[in-house]
GROMACS .gro file of C-alpha atoms in nm:
model
  359
    1UNK     CA    1  -4.788   1.618  -4.432
    2UNK     CA    2  -4.602   1.286  -4.431
    3UNK     CA    3  -4.296   1.182  -4.232
    4UNK     CA    4  -4.103   1.182  -4.560
    5UNK     CA    5  -4.194   1.547  -4.621
    6UNK     CA    6  -4.049   1.667  -4.290
    7UNK     CA    7  -3.750   1.435  -4.314
    8UNK     CA    8  -3.668   1.572  -4.660
    9UNK     CA    9  -3.655   1.920  -4.505
   10UNK     CA   10  -3.421   1.790  -4.234
   11UNK     CA   11  -3.196   1.638  -4.502
   12UNK     CA   12  -3.178   1.970  -4.688
   13UNK     CA   13  -3.078   2.141  -4.365
   14UNK     CA   14  -2.806   1.881  -4.308
   15UNK     CA   15  -2.667   1.927  -4.658
   16UNK     CA   16  -2.600   2.297  -4.597
   17UNK     CA   17  -2.304   2.233  -4.370
   18UNK     CA   18  -2.139   1.941  -4.548
   19UNK     CA   19  -1.766   2.008  -4.544
   20UNK     CA   20  -1.781   2.225  -4.232
   21UNK     CA   21  -1.848   1.981  -3.947
   22UNK     CA   22  -1.580   1.709  -3.964
   23UNK     CA   23  -1.511   1.480  -3.790
   24UNK     CA   24  -1.880   1.488  -3.697
   25UNK     CA   25  -2.165   1.403  -3.934
   26UNK     CA   26  -2.380   1.683  -4.077
   27UNK     CA   27  -2.723   1.628  -3.926
   28UNK     CA   28  -3.052   1.807  -3.987
   29UNK     CA   29  -3.342   1.836  -3.744
   30UNK     CA   30  -3.700   1.963  -3.770
   31UNK     CA   31  -3.950   1.996  -3.482
   32UNK     CA   32  -4.320   1.986  -3.573
   33UNK     CA   33  -4.618   2.076  -3.352
   34UNK     CA   34  -4.981   2.086  -3.460
   35UNK     CA   35  -4.862   2.028  -3.817
   36UNK     CA   36  -4.639   2.339  -3.813
   37UNK     CA   37  -4.259   2.350  -3.807
   38UNK     CA   38  -4.161   2.527  -3.484
   39UNK     CA   39  -3.788   2.459  -3.486
   40UNK     CA   40  -3.510   2.382  -3.735
   41UNK     CA   41  -3.142   2.314  -3.696
   42UNK     CA   42  -2.834   2.157  -3.847
   43UNK     CA   43  -2.496   2.062  -3.703
   44UNK     CA   44  -2.305   2.385  -3.657
   45UNK     CA   45  -1.966   2.452  -3.824
   46UNK     CA   46  -1.697   2.272  -3.629
   47UNK     CA   47  -1.939   1.993  -3.537
   48UNK     CA   48  -2.109   2.157  -3.237
   49UNK     CA   49  -2.370   2.225  -3.121
   50UNK     CA   50  -2.557   1.929  -3.266
   51UNK     CA   51  -2.863   1.970  -3.486
   52UNK     CA   52  -3.111   1.865  -3.215
   53UNK     CA   53  -2.976   2.126  -2.972
   54UNK     CA   54  -2.990   2.397  -3.239
   55UNK     CA   55  -3.349   2.308  -3.332
   56UNK     CA   56  -3.461   2.307  -2.966
   57UNK     CA   57  -3.288   2.640  -2.904
   58UNK     CA   58  -3.455   2.791  -3.213
   59UNK     CA   59  -3.799   2.654  -3.129
   60UNK     CA   60  -4.071   2.919  -3.156
   61UNK     CA   61  -4.278   2.761  -2.878
   62UNK     CA   62  -4.254   2.486  -2.618
   63UNK     CA   63  -4.152   2.158  -2.788
   64UNK     CA   64  -4.357   1.956  -2.537
   65UNK     CA   65  -4.576   1.696  -2.715
   66UNK     CA   66  -4.415   1.779  -3.051
   67UNK     CA   67  -4.255   1.548  -3.309
   68UNK     CA   68  -3.885   1.568  -3.391
   69UNK     CA   69  -3.747   1.458  -3.729
   70UNK     CA   70  -3.372   1.397  -3.726
   71UNK     CA   71  -3.149   1.253  -3.999
   72UNK     CA   72  -2.924   1.056  -3.760
   73UNK     CA   73  -2.990   0.886  -3.429
   74UNK     CA   74  -2.951   1.131  -3.137
   75UNK     CA   75  -2.629   1.077  -2.943
   76UNK     CA   76  -2.636   0.926  -2.595
   77UNK     CA   77  -2.275   0.968  -2.481
   78UNK     CA   78  -2.107   1.251  -2.295
   79UNK     CA   79  -1.866   1.435  -2.519
   80UNK     CA   80  -1.774   1.803  -2.531
   81UNK     CA   81  -2.148   1.860  -2.498
   82UNK     CA   82  -2.415   1.653  -2.323
   83UNK     CA   83  -2.617   1.379  -2.491
   84UNK     CA   84  -2.885   1.499  -2.732
   85UNK     CA   85  -3.112   1.213  -2.619
   86UNK     CA   86  -3.119   1.362  -2.268
   87UNK     CA   87  -3.212   1.706  -2.405
   88UNK     CA   88  -3.495   1.555  -2.607
   89UNK     CA   89  -3.629   1.373  -2.302
   90UNK     CA   90  -3.612   1.691  -2.090
   91UNK     CA   91  -3.800   1.879  -2.362
   92UNK     CA   92  -4.090   1.631  -2.334
   93UNK     CA   93  -4.101   1.568  -2.707
   94UNK     CA   94  -4.350   1.285  -2.757
   95UNK     CA   95  -4.215   1.130  -3.077
   96UNK     CA   96  -3.882   1.115  -3.260
   97UNK     CA   97  -3.856   1.007  -3.624
   98UNK     CA   98  -3.502   0.890  -3.702
   99UNK     CA   99  -3.370   0.835  -4.055
  100UNK     CA  100  -3.083   0.603  -3.965
  101UNK     CA  101  -2.889   0.457  -3.673
  102UNK     CA  102  -2.557   0.617  -3.579
  103UNK     CA  103  -2.271   0.377  -3.672
  104UNK     CA  104  -2.046   0.518  -3.399
  105UNK     CA  105  -1.997   0.240  -3.143
  106UNK     CA  106  -2.054   0.492  -2.862
  107UNK     CA  107  -2.413   0.533  -2.987
  108UNK     CA  108  -2.520   0.258  -3.231
  109UNK     CA  109  -2.878   0.217  -3.107
  110UNK     CA  110  -2.811   0.349  -2.757
  111UNK     CA  111  -2.973   0.684  -2.827
  112UNK     CA  112  -3.289   0.520  -2.956
  113UNK     CA  113  -3.294   0.282  -2.660
  114UNK     CA  114  -3.266   0.569  -2.412
  115UNK     CA  115  -3.555   0.755  -2.577
  116UNK     CA  116  -3.781   0.449  -2.577
  117UNK     CA  117  -3.702   0.373  -2.211
  118UNK     CA  118  -3.804   0.730  -2.125
  119UNK     CA  119  -4.142   0.680  -2.293
  120UNK     CA  120  -4.066   0.862  -2.619
  121UNK     CA  121  -4.216   0.700  -2.929
  122UNK     CA  122  -3.946   0.632  -3.189
  123UNK     CA  123  -3.992   0.562  -3.559
  124UNK     CA  124  -3.685   0.443  -3.751
  125UNK     CA  125  -3.581   0.415  -4.116
  126UNK     CA  126  -3.764   0.709  -4.275
  127UNK     CA  127  -3.550   0.805  -4.579
  128UNK     CA  128  -3.268   0.587  -4.442
  129UNK     CA  129  -3.089   0.546  -4.776
  130UNK     CA  130  -3.087   0.921  -4.844
  131UNK     CA  131  -2.957   0.996  -4.494
  132UNK     CA  132  -2.673   0.745  -4.519
  133UNK     CA  133  -2.581   0.873  -4.864
  134UNK     CA  134  -2.568   1.230  -4.735
  135UNK     CA  135  -2.327   1.136  -4.455
  136UNK     CA  136  -2.142   0.868  -4.649
  137UNK     CA  137  -1.810   1.011  -4.530
  138UNK     CA  138  -1.900   0.969  -4.163
  139UNK     CA  139  -2.030   0.616  -4.223
  140UNK     CA  140  -1.713   0.526  -4.417
  141UNK     CA  141  -1.484   0.642  -4.137
  142UNK     CA  142  -1.672   0.424  -3.889
  143UNK     CA  143  -1.688   0.116  -4.112
  144UNK     CA  144  -1.359   0.131  -4.305
  145UNK     CA  145  -1.153   0.363  -4.078
  146UNK     CA  146  -1.073   0.597  -4.364
  147UNK     CA  147  -1.247   0.888  -4.541
  148UNK     CA  148  -1.487   0.848  -4.830
  149UNK     CA  149  -1.258   0.930  -5.122
  150UNK     CA  150  -1.356   1.105  -5.444
  151UNK     CA  151  -1.105   1.166  -5.724
  152UNK     CA  152  -1.176   1.453  -5.962
  153UNK     CA  153  -0.977   1.474  -6.281
  154UNK     CA  154  -1.004   1.693  -6.591
  155UNK     CA  155  -0.918   1.515  -6.916
  156UNK     CA  156  -0.928   1.558  -7.289
  157UNK     CA  157  -1.138   1.329  -7.505
  158UNK     CA  158  -0.841   1.098  -7.536
  159UNK     CA  159  -0.784   1.078  -7.161
  160UNK     CA  160  -0.491   1.319  -7.125
  161UNK     CA  161  -0.446   1.559  -6.833
  162UNK     CA  162  -0.165   1.771  -6.979
  163UNK     CA  163   0.038   1.821  -7.294
  164UNK     CA  164   0.388   1.678  -7.334
  165UNK     CA  165   0.528   2.005  -7.192
  166UNK     CA  166   0.313   1.969  -6.880
  167UNK     CA  167   0.069   2.244  -6.978
  168UNK     CA  168  -0.278   2.174  -6.833
  169UNK     CA  169  -0.442   2.519  -6.810
  170UNK     CA  170  -0.713   2.498  -6.898
  171UNK     CA  171  -0.843   2.165  -7.025
  172UNK     CA  172  -1.201   2.243  -6.918
  173UNK     CA  173  -1.400   2.564  -6.944
  174UNK     CA  174  -1.477   2.820  -6.674
  175UNK     CA  175  -1.833   2.702  -6.604
  176UNK     CA  176  -1.705   2.348  -6.543
  177UNK     CA  177  -1.435   2.475  -6.309
  178UNK     CA  178  -1.690   2.683  -6.117
  179UNK     CA  179  -1.899   2.368  -6.062
  180UNK     CA  180  -1.588   2.190  -5.933
  181UNK     CA  181  -1.546   2.470  -5.677
  182UNK     CA  182  -1.904   2.407  -5.564
  183UNK     CA  183  -1.823   2.038  -5.528
  184UNK     CA  184  -1.500   2.120  -5.341
  185UNK     CA  185  -1.694   2.326  -5.086
  186UNK     CA  186  -1.884   2.013  -4.972
  187UNK     CA  187  -1.570   1.818  -4.885
  188UNK     CA  188  -1.372   1.831  -4.561
  189UNK     CA  189  -1.039   1.828  -4.742
  190UNK     CA  190  -0.884   1.846  -5.087
  191UNK     CA  191  -0.566   1.653  -5.168
  192UNK     CA  192  -0.293   1.674  -5.433
  193UNK     CA  193   0.046   1.514  -5.485
  194UNK     CA  194   0.375   1.700  -5.490
  195UNK     CA  195   0.397   1.681  -5.872
  196UNK     CA  196   0.075   1.880  -5.902
  197UNK     CA  197   0.204   2.119  -5.636
  198UNK     CA  198   0.520   2.193  -5.833
  199UNK     CA  199   0.369   2.202  -6.181
  200UNK     CA  200   0.050   2.399  -6.105
  201UNK     CA  201   0.124   2.588  -5.781
  202UNK     CA  202  -0.249   2.579  -5.693
  203UNK     CA  203  -0.435   2.752  -5.410
  204UNK     CA  204  -0.696   2.475  -5.365
  205UNK     CA  205  -0.945   2.717  -5.213
  206UNK     CA  206  -1.311   2.777  -5.288
  207UNK     CA  207  -1.315   3.099  -5.489
  208UNK     CA  208  -1.686   3.136  -5.561
  209UNK     CA  209  -1.795   3.482  -5.438
  210UNK     CA  210  -1.959   3.448  -5.099
  211UNK     CA  211  -1.822   3.098  -5.041
  212UNK     CA  212  -1.461   3.176  -4.963
  213UNK     CA  213  -1.508   3.053  -4.607
  214UNK     CA  214  -1.604   2.710  -4.742
  215UNK     CA  215  -1.246   2.629  -4.846
  216UNK     CA  216  -1.161   2.274  -4.732
  217UNK     CA  217  -0.851   2.162  -4.547
  218UNK     CA  218  -0.560   2.123  -4.792
  219UNK     CA  219  -0.354   1.803  -4.788
  220UNK     CA  220  -0.039   1.740  -4.994
  221UNK     CA  221   0.133   1.404  -5.036
  222UNK     CA  222   0.494   1.520  -5.021
  223UNK     CA  223   0.773   1.288  -4.904
  224UNK     CA  224   1.052   1.496  -5.060
  225UNK     CA  225   0.988   1.832  -4.890
  226UNK     CA  226   0.892   1.993  -5.220
  227UNK     CA  227   0.658   2.246  -5.060
  228UNK     CA  228   0.846   2.577  -5.038
  229UNK     CA  229   0.759   2.905  -4.872
  230UNK     CA  230   0.717   3.056  -5.219
  231UNK     CA  231   0.423   2.828  -5.307
  232UNK     CA  232   0.074   2.979  -5.287
  233UNK     CA  233  -0.038   2.707  -5.045
  234UNK     CA  234   0.248   2.791  -4.805
  235UNK     CA  235   0.180   3.163  -4.829
  236UNK     CA  236  -0.184   3.110  -4.728
  237UNK     CA  237  -0.134   2.837  -4.465
  238UNK     CA  238  -0.218   3.087  -4.190
  239UNK     CA  239  -0.565   3.131  -4.343
  240UNK     CA  240  -0.652   2.780  -4.467
  241UNK     CA  241  -0.552   2.474  -4.264
  242UNK     CA  242  -0.282   2.282  -4.450
  243UNK     CA  243  -0.128   1.938  -4.393
  244UNK     CA  244   0.175   1.770  -4.547
  245UNK     CA  245   0.163   1.388  -4.550
  246UNK     CA  246   0.510   1.233  -4.565
  247UNK     CA  247   0.687   0.908  -4.485
  248UNK     CA  248   0.998   1.086  -4.355
  249UNK     CA  249   1.075   1.314  -4.065
  250UNK     CA  250   1.063   1.677  -4.181
  251UNK     CA  251   1.377   1.878  -4.112
  252UNK     CA  252   1.264   2.217  -4.245
  253UNK     CA  253   0.907   2.290  -4.141
  254UNK     CA  254   0.707   2.577  -4.286
  255UNK     CA  255   0.520   2.805  -4.048
  256UNK     CA  256   0.147   2.729  -4.005
  257UNK     CA  257   0.179   2.401  -4.200
  258UNK     CA  258   0.091   2.078  -4.015
  259UNK     CA  259   0.288   1.758  -4.078
  260UNK     CA  260   0.165   1.398  -4.068
  261UNK     CA  261   0.424   1.118  -4.085
  262UNK     CA  262   0.291   0.784  -4.211
  263UNK     CA  263   0.434   0.448  -4.310
  264UNK     CA  264   0.619   0.379  -4.636
  265UNK     CA  265   0.506   0.125  -4.894
  266UNK     CA  266   0.731  -0.131  -5.056
  267UNK     CA  267   0.858   0.124  -5.310
  268UNK     CA  268   0.962   0.379  -5.051
  269UNK     CA  269   0.661   0.601  -5.122
  270UNK     CA  270   0.387   0.706  -4.884
  271UNK     CA  271   0.170   0.409  -4.790
  272UNK     CA  272  -0.173   0.522  -4.906
  273UNK     CA  273  -0.367   0.290  -4.678
  274UNK     CA  274  -0.187   0.414  -4.369
  275UNK     CA  275  -0.215   0.773  -4.492
  276UNK     CA  276  -0.590   0.746  -4.535
  277UNK     CA  277  -0.638   0.585  -4.195
  278UNK     CA  278  -0.440   0.863  -4.025
  279UNK     CA  279  -0.610   1.136  -4.228
  280UNK     CA  280  -0.935   1.009  -4.077
  281UNK     CA  281  -0.814   0.939  -3.722
  282UNK     CA  282  -0.563   1.223  -3.672
  283UNK     CA  283  -0.682   1.501  -3.903
  284UNK     CA  284  -1.051   1.411  -3.865
  285UNK     CA  285  -1.139   1.406  -4.234
  286UNK     CA  286  -1.453   1.217  -4.340
  287UNK     CA  287  -1.494   1.337  -4.701
  288UNK     CA  288  -1.178   1.370  -4.912
  289UNK     CA  289  -1.160   1.515  -5.262
  290UNK     CA  290  -0.843   1.418  -5.450
  291UNK     CA  291  -0.746   1.657  -5.729
  292UNK     CA  292  -0.398   1.524  -5.786
  293UNK     CA  293  -0.243   1.408  -6.109
  294UNK     CA  294  -0.211   1.067  -6.271
  295UNK     CA  295   0.049   0.939  -6.026
  296UNK     CA  296  -0.166   0.992  -5.716
  297UNK     CA  297  -0.478   0.864  -5.893
  298UNK     CA  298  -0.290   0.549  -5.997
  299UNK     CA  299  -0.160   0.479  -5.645
  300UNK     CA  300  -0.511   0.511  -5.502
  301UNK     CA  301  -0.655   0.283  -5.771
  302UNK     CA  302  -0.389   0.020  -5.696
  303UNK     CA  303  -0.494   0.018  -5.329
  304UNK     CA  304  -0.867   0.012  -5.409
  305UNK     CA  305  -0.913   0.338  -5.220
  306UNK     CA  306  -1.133   0.533  -5.462
  307UNK     CA  307  -1.506   0.539  -5.390
  308UNK     CA  308  -1.608   0.790  -5.656
  309UNK     CA  309  -1.458   0.928  -5.976
  310UNK     CA  310  -1.555   1.264  -6.125
  311UNK     CA  311  -1.431   1.280  -6.482
  312UNK     CA  312  -1.455   1.627  -6.635
  313UNK     CA  313  -1.408   1.579  -7.010
  314UNK     CA  314  -1.341   1.853  -7.262
  315UNK     CA  315  -1.377   1.838  -7.640
  316UNK     CA  316  -1.000   1.869  -7.687
  317UNK     CA  317  -0.758   1.602  -7.813
  318UNK     CA  318  -0.386   1.610  -7.734
  319UNK     CA  319  -0.253   1.285  -7.872
  320UNK     CA  320  -0.026   1.005  -7.760
  321UNK     CA  321   0.252   1.236  -7.635
  322UNK     CA  322   0.018   1.390  -7.377
  323UNK     CA  323   0.019   1.294  -7.009
  324UNK     CA  324  -0.230   1.011  -6.938
  325UNK     CA  325  -0.480   1.040  -6.652
  326UNK     CA  326  -0.392   0.690  -6.525
  327UNK     CA  327  -0.053   0.519  -6.531
  328UNK     CA  328   0.033   0.148  -6.540
  329UNK     CA  329  -0.192  -0.070  -6.324
  330UNK     CA  330  -0.059  -0.407  -6.437
  331UNK     CA  331  -0.402  -0.524  -6.560
  332UNK     CA  332  -0.358  -0.792  -6.827
  333UNK     CA  333  -0.718  -0.882  -6.914
  334UNK     CA  334  -1.054  -0.707  -6.940
  335UNK     CA  335  -1.195  -0.938  -6.674
  336UNK     CA  336  -0.948  -0.789  -6.424
  337UNK     CA  337  -1.043  -0.428  -6.497
  338UNK     CA  338  -1.142  -0.202  -6.210
  339UNK     CA  339  -1.512  -0.131  -6.248
  340UNK     CA  340  -1.725   0.173  -6.177
  341UNK     CA  341  -2.093   0.243  -6.238
  342UNK     CA  342  -2.219   0.570  -6.386
  343UNK     CA  343  -2.441   0.762  -6.142
  344UNK     CA  344  -2.466   1.109  -6.296
  345UNK     CA  345  -2.380   1.310  -6.607
  346UNK     CA  346  -2.371   1.691  -6.608
  347UNK     CA  347  -2.340   1.894  -6.927
  348UNK     CA  348  -2.170   2.233  -6.944
  349UNK     CA  349  -2.106   2.478  -7.227
  350UNK     CA  350  -1.830   2.270  -7.387
  351UNK     CA  351  -1.759   1.996  -7.132
  352UNK     CA  352  -1.921   1.695  -6.971
  353UNK     CA  353  -1.876   1.582  -6.610
  354UNK     CA  354  -1.936   1.212  -6.541
  355UNK     CA  355  -1.974   1.080  -6.186
  356UNK     CA  356  -1.881   0.713  -6.137
  357UNK     CA  357  -1.902   0.507  -5.817
  358UNK     CA  358  -1.690   0.201  -5.741
  359UNK     CA  359  -1.869  -0.130  -5.785
   0.00000   0.00000   0.00000
């Protein structure tokens, strides 16, 4: 078997816990001896133990003289747990195949250096692009100091997200919404604005049978204290971690709800750049799914903060009096348009979901 074969298995292991390990990356690890996999592991929920430790613990025989395949460079710094590089050296593994270097400045090549100095053979760059894509949230927090941000929005054929009365249930069909729940389960947090909170009173949980425990952290942009104890999110804040992001001190706090005060922008609203930086640094979010309405989507577009768009389109048409998915951006010419590239199209019974990444 090739290095790519075993690394692909490690990547599949890593994918299982996406959305459960923030602020850590989701890493996969495979240990191979005599051509047989003797140990597997992925970063545990909560971010610890790390994948290498799990794989070594689960090893069916001594890992001495074996080969380890790991999707991210083993850590070399002392955190809550000891460095994975030290554990690998103690295990007398002869070779480590690493997909990509850890961008965290506490590691960033240090783990590989420690292994090499201890006499361990290291191979780098096997399925590097796939590994960085898998943990794009972690890489984004280290490079841009904010989460990787995806906006999901359900629209009609003519780009409306609700009728003139505000009715939006349901623009898309049940099978499309079930897929969105699967997508939601792979994100650390889901965000809405206070308008969506008031108009829809959503739960923002993962309600696929068997995946209820995959519900992401819930974040609401709410500078007017519009969240009330009667809202579904408030009623379930003791079960699903919930944060309010505001630019004002909160006078009436709701039990079990966390509050994050950020800077204001020039219009007196929440400064999205500061909010995103603090959502990464304080809350520990690496992958953020925004399911808010047109106002929140527009503010994020204005600040160039959207990395991916998921447009779920139905076959319905509402007309010009419907609520548009994007509000005024002040773009006067086509040459100034914000640009995205299409990366995937998924077809459902009556809907189409298009995935677009920022150019």
